């Protein structure tokens, strides 16, 4: 096996070349640390902004009577095998990322017997049960709220996952001082101290992403209960 590196521009012999860390898109701080060994940024605000947290959200229950139909729908949309089982998401503190798991979770909780469904969505759910659903139309409908009962269930699931992850992290006011650069204290300047700083920066970002998601879904839960 061999790896081929191709230059994006001409470089003279001996000229320094650089890695473009942003080539694959915005990487979370945990991925930067895992892949490159450092966390970019020099302030709490930057470490928070670069935050992300990998999370797994369970999908369609094995006991769901519509499991075969839901699996077939996802397959028809080009999803990978096992997509109905759940979704890994690198959660980031942005509005779109905080709801990126919602379509699959809405599908997981979709039932034609749900009286809270909007009329158009209920018809799609009934068609799904009868193997008549248009995959594209149904998936398009799932990009937005489809009924109070479904949204309440999705909110509870997302909040449960996020709150469990948050409970395992130190508070932000403990992490912020630990994340700051070398301050001339005993032990500073060592590899161990630098690893601890990087870990604190990653956890600050994780808290930011998780807290942003909790804020979004607490509002959804309240609206569904109103």
CSV table of C-alpha atoms in Angstrom, one decimal:
chain,number,residue,atom,x,y,z
A,1,UNK,CA,0.0,0.0,0.0
A,2,UNK,CA,1.1,3.6,-0.6
A,3,UNK,CA,0.0,7.1,0.1
A,4,UNK,CA,0.3,9.8,-2.5
A,5,UNK,CA,0.5,13.5,-1.3
A,6,UNK,CA,-0.4,16.0,-4.0
A,7,UNK,CA,0.6,19.7,-3.7
A,8,UNK,CA,-2.1,22.2,-4.2
A,9,UNK,CA,0.5,24.7,-5.6
A,10,UNK,CA,4.1,24.5,-6.8
A,11,UNK,CA,6.8,24.4,-4.1
A,12,UNK,CA,10.5,24.8,-4.6
A,13,UNK,CA,12.9,22.3,-3.2
A,14,UNK,CA,13.5,23.0,0.5
A,15,UNK,CA,10.5,25.3,0.7
A,16,UNK,CA,8.3,24.8,3.8
A,17,UNK,CA,4.8,23.5,3.1
A,18,UNK,CA,1.9,23.7,5.5
A,19,UNK,CA,-1.1,21.5,6.5
A,20,UNK,CA,-4.5,23.2,5.9
A,21,UNK,CA,-6.3,22.2,9.0
A,22,UNK,CA,-9.6,23.5,7.6
A,23,UNK,CA,-9.5,21.6,4.4
A,24,UNK,CA,-12.1,19.0,5.5
A,25,UNK,CA,-14.4,21.7,7.0
A,26,UNK,CA,-14.7,22.9,10.6
A,27,UNK,CA,-13.2,20.4,12.9
A,28,UNK,CA,-14.2,20.3,16.6
A,29,UNK,CA,-11.5,20.8,19.2
A,30,UNK,CA,-11.6,17.2,20.3
A,31,UNK,CA,-10.8,16.1,16.7
A,32,UNK,CA,-8.0,18.6,16.4
A,33,UNK,CA,-6.5,17.2,19.6
A,34,UNK,CA,-7.0,13.6,18.6
A,35,UNK,CA,-5.7,14.1,15.0
A,36,UNK,CA,-3.0,16.8,15.3
A,37,UNK,CA,-2.2,17.0,19.0
A,38,UNK,CA,-3.2,20.5,19.8
A,39,UNK,CA,-6.3,22.7,20.3
A,40,UNK,CA,-6.4,25.9,18.3
A,41,UNK,CA,-7.2,29.2,19.9
A,42,UNK,CA,-5.8,31.4,22.7
A,43,UNK,CA,-8.9,32.4,24.6
A,44,UNK,CA,-11.9,30.8,26.4
A,45,UNK,CA,-14.2,32.2,23.7
A,46,UNK,CA,-12.3,30.5,20.9
A,47,UNK,CA,-12.2,27.2,22.7
A,48,UNK,CA,-15.9,27.4,23.3
A,49,UNK,CA,-16.6,28.3,19.7
A,50,UNK,CA,-14.6,25.3,18.5
A,51,UNK,CA,-16.4,22.9,20.7
A,52,UNK,CA,-18.0,19.7,19.7
A,53,UNK,CA,-19.1,16.5,21.3
A,54,UNK,CA,-19.7,13.1,19.5
A,55,UNK,CA,-23.0,11.7,20.6
A,56,UNK,CA,-25.0,8.7,19.6
A,57,UNK,CA,-28.8,8.9,19.4
A,58,UNK,CA,-30.8,5.7,19.3
A,59,UNK,CA,-33.0,5.4,16.3
A,60,UNK,CA,-36.0,3.1,15.5
A,61,UNK,CA,-36.8,0.7,18.3
A,62,UNK,CA,-36.4,-3.0,17.5
A,63,UNK,CA,-39.9,-3.5,18.8
A,64,UNK,CA,-41.4,-0.8,16.5
A,65,UNK,CA,-44.1,-2.5,14.4
A,66,UNK,CA,-43.1,-0.2,11.5
A,67,UNK,CA,-39.4,-1.1,11.7
A,68,UNK,CA,-39.3,-2.9,8.3
A,69,UNK,CA,-41.0,0.1,6.6
A,70,UNK,CA,-38.7,2.6,8.3
A,71,UNK,CA,-35.6,0.7,7.4
A,72,UNK,CA,-36.8,0.4,3.8
A,73,UNK,CA,-37.6,4.1,3.6
A,74,UNK,CA,-34.0,5.0,4.8
A,75,UNK,CA,-32.5,2.5,2.3
A,76,UNK,CA,-34.6,4.1,-0.5
A,77,UNK,CA,-33.1,7.5,0.4
A,78,UNK,CA,-29.6,6.0,0.1
A,79,UNK,CA,-28.8,5.7,3.8
A,80,UNK,CA,-26.3,3.1,4.9
A,81,UNK,CA,-27.3,-0.3,6.3
A,82,UNK,CA,-28.1,0.1,10.0
A,83,UNK,CA,-29.1,3.8,9.6
A,84,UNK,CA,-32.4,3.1,11.3
A,85,UNK,CA,-30.6,1.9,14.4
A,86,UNK,CA,-29.3,5.3,15.4
A,87,UNK,CA,-27.1,8.2,14.5
A,88,UNK,CA,-23.6,9.4,15.5
A,89,UNK,CA,-23.4,13.2,15.5
A,90,UNK,CA,-20.5,15.5,16.2
A,91,UNK,CA,-22.7,18.0,18.1
A,92,UNK,CA,-21.6,21.6,17.7
A,93,UNK,CA,-23.0,24.8,19.4
A,94,UNK,CA,-24.9,26.0,16.3
A,95,UNK,CA,-28.6,26.1,15.6
A,96,UNK,CA,-28.5,23.7,12.7
A,97,UNK,CA,-26.3,21.1,14.5
A,98,UNK,CA,-28.5,21.2,17.6
A,99,UNK,CA,-31.5,19.9,15.6
A,100,UNK,CA,-29.5,17.7,13.1
A,101,UNK,CA,-30.7,14.5,14.8
A,102,UNK,CA,-34.4,15.5,14.7
A,103,UNK,CA,-35.5,14.0,11.4
A,104,UNK,CA,-34.3,10.4,12.3
A,105,UNK,CA,-35.8,10.7,15.8
A,106,UNK,CA,-39.1,11.9,14.5
A,107,UNK,CA,-39.2,8.9,12.1
A,108,UNK,CA,-38.4,6.7,15.1
A,109,UNK,CA,-41.3,8.0,17.0
A,110,UNK,CA,-43.7,8.3,14.1
A,111,UNK,CA,-47.0,6.3,14.4
A,112,UNK,CA,-50.1,6.6,12.2
A,113,UNK,CA,-52.2,6.3,15.4
A,114,UNK,CA,-50.8,9.5,16.9
A,115,UNK,CA,-53.7,12.0,17.1
A,116,UNK,CA,-51.3,14.9,17.5
A,117,UNK,CA,-49.8,14.5,14.0
A,118,UNK,CA,-50.6,17.2,11.4
A,119,UNK,CA,-53.1,15.9,8.9
A,120,UNK,CA,-50.6,15.8,6.0
A,121,UNK,CA,-48.1,13.9,8.1
A,122,UNK,CA,-50.7,11.5,9.4
A,123,UNK,CA,-51.5,10.6,5.8
A,124,UNK,CA,-47.8,10.0,5.1
A,125,UNK,CA,-47.5,7.9,8.3
A,126,UNK,CA,-50.6,5.8,7.2
A,127,UNK,CA,-49.0,5.4,3.8
A,128,UNK,CA,-45.8,4.3,5.4
A,129,UNK,CA,-47.6,1.6,7.4
A,130,UNK,CA,-49.2,0.4,4.2
A,131,UNK,CA,-45.8,0.4,2.2
A,132,UNK,CA,-47.1,3.2,0.0
A,133,UNK,CA,-45.1,6.2,1.4
A,134,UNK,CA,-43.1,8.4,-0.9
A,135,UNK,CA,-39.7,8.3,0.8
A,136,UNK,CA,-38.7,11.8,-0.4
A,137,UNK,CA,-42.0,13.4,0.7
A,138,UNK,CA,-42.0,11.8,4.1
A,139,UNK,CA,-38.3,12.6,4.8
A,140,UNK,CA,-39.0,16.2,3.7
A,141,UNK,CA,-41.9,16.4,6.2
A,142,UNK,CA,-39.7,15.1,9.0
A,143,UNK,CA,-37.3,18.1,8.6
A,144,UNK,CA,-39.8,20.2,10.7
A,145,UNK,CA,-42.0,19.4,13.7
A,146,UNK,CA,-44.7,17.0,12.8
A,147,UNK,CA,-46.8,16.9,16.0
A,148,UNK,CA,-46.7,17.8,19.7
A,149,UNK,CA,-46.4,14.2,20.9
A,150,UNK,CA,-43.6,13.3,18.6
A,151,UNK,CA,-41.7,16.5,19.4
A,152,UNK,CA,-42.1,15.9,23.2
A,153,UNK,CA,-40.6,12.4,22.8
A,154,UNK,CA,-37.7,13.6,20.6
A,155,UNK,CA,-37.0,16.4,23.1
A,156,UNK,CA,-36.9,14.0,26.0
A,157,UNK,CA,-34.5,11.7,24.2
A,158,UNK,CA,-32.1,14.5,23.1
A,159,UNK,CA,-32.2,16.1,26.6
A,160,UNK,CA,-31.5,12.8,28.3
A,161,UNK,CA,-28.4,12.1,26.1
A,162,UNK,CA,-27.1,15.7,26.5
A,163,UNK,CA,-27.7,15.9,30.2
A,164,UNK,CA,-26.0,12.5,30.8
A,165,UNK,CA,-22.9,13.8,28.9
A,166,UNK,CA,-22.9,17.1,30.8
A,167,UNK,CA,-23.1,15.4,34.1
A,168,UNK,CA,-19.7,13.7,33.4
A,169,UNK,CA,-17.9,17.0,32.7
A,170,UNK,CA,-16.5,19.4,35.3
A,171,UNK,CA,-18.2,22.9,35.6
A,172,UNK,CA,-17.0,25.6,33.2
A,173,UNK,CA,-15.7,27.8,36.0
A,174,UNK,CA,-13.3,24.9,37.0
A,175,UNK,CA,-12.3,24.3,33.4
A,176,UNK,CA,-11.5,27.9,32.3
A,177,UNK,CA,-8.5,28.4,34.7
A,178,UNK,CA,-7.1,25.0,33.8
A,179,UNK,CA,-7.3,25.8,30.1
A,180,UNK,CA,-5.2,28.9,30.2
A,181,UNK,CA,-1.7,29.0,28.7
A,182,UNK,CA,1.5,28.5,30.8
A,183,UNK,CA,1.3,30.9,33.7
A,184,UNK,CA,4.7,30.2,35.3
A,185,UNK,CA,3.2,28.0,38.0
A,186,UNK,CA,5.0,24.9,39.4
A,187,UNK,CA,4.7,22.1,36.8
A,188,UNK,CA,3.9,24.4,33.9
A,189,UNK,CA,5.9,23.8,30.8
A,190,UNK,CA,5.8,20.0,31.1
A,191,UNK,CA,4.1,17.7,28.6
A,192,UNK,CA,1.7,16.6,31.3
A,193,UNK,CA,0.7,20.2,32.0
A,194,UNK,CA,0.1,20.8,28.3
A,195,UNK,CA,-2.0,17.7,28.0
A,196,UNK,CA,-4.1,18.8,30.9
A,197,UNK,CA,-4.6,22.3,29.4
A,198,UNK,CA,-5.7,20.7,26.0
A,199,UNK,CA,-8.1,18.4,27.8
A,200,UNK,CA,-9.7,21.4,29.6
A,201,UNK,CA,-10.0,23.3,26.4
A,202,UNK,CA,-11.8,20.3,24.7
A,203,UNK,CA,-14.1,19.9,27.7
A,204,UNK,CA,-15.0,23.6,27.6
A,205,UNK,CA,-16.0,23.2,24.0
A,206,UNK,CA,-18.0,20.1,24.8
A,207,UNK,CA,-19.9,21.9,27.5
A,208,UNK,CA,-20.7,24.7,25.1
A,209,UNK,CA,-22.1,22.3,22.5
A,210,UNK,CA,-24.1,20.3,25.0
A,211,UNK,CA,-25.5,23.4,26.8
A,212,UNK,CA,-26.5,24.9,23.4
A,213,UNK,CA,-28.4,21.8,22.5
A,214,UNK,CA,-30.1,21.6,25.9
A,215,UNK,CA,-31.3,25.2,25.5
A,216,UNK,CA,-32.8,24.4,22.1
A,217,UNK,CA,-34.6,21.3,23.2
A,218,UNK,CA,-35.8,22.6,26.5
A,219,UNK,CA,-37.7,25.2,24.5
A,220,UNK,CA,-39.1,22.5,22.2
A,221,UNK,CA,-40.2,20.4,25.2
A,222,UNK,CA,-42.0,23.5,26.8
A,223,UNK,CA,-43.7,24.3,23.5
A,224,UNK,CA,-44.9,20.7,23.1
A,225,UNK,CA,-46.4,20.7,26.6
A,226,UNK,CA,-48.2,24.0,26.1
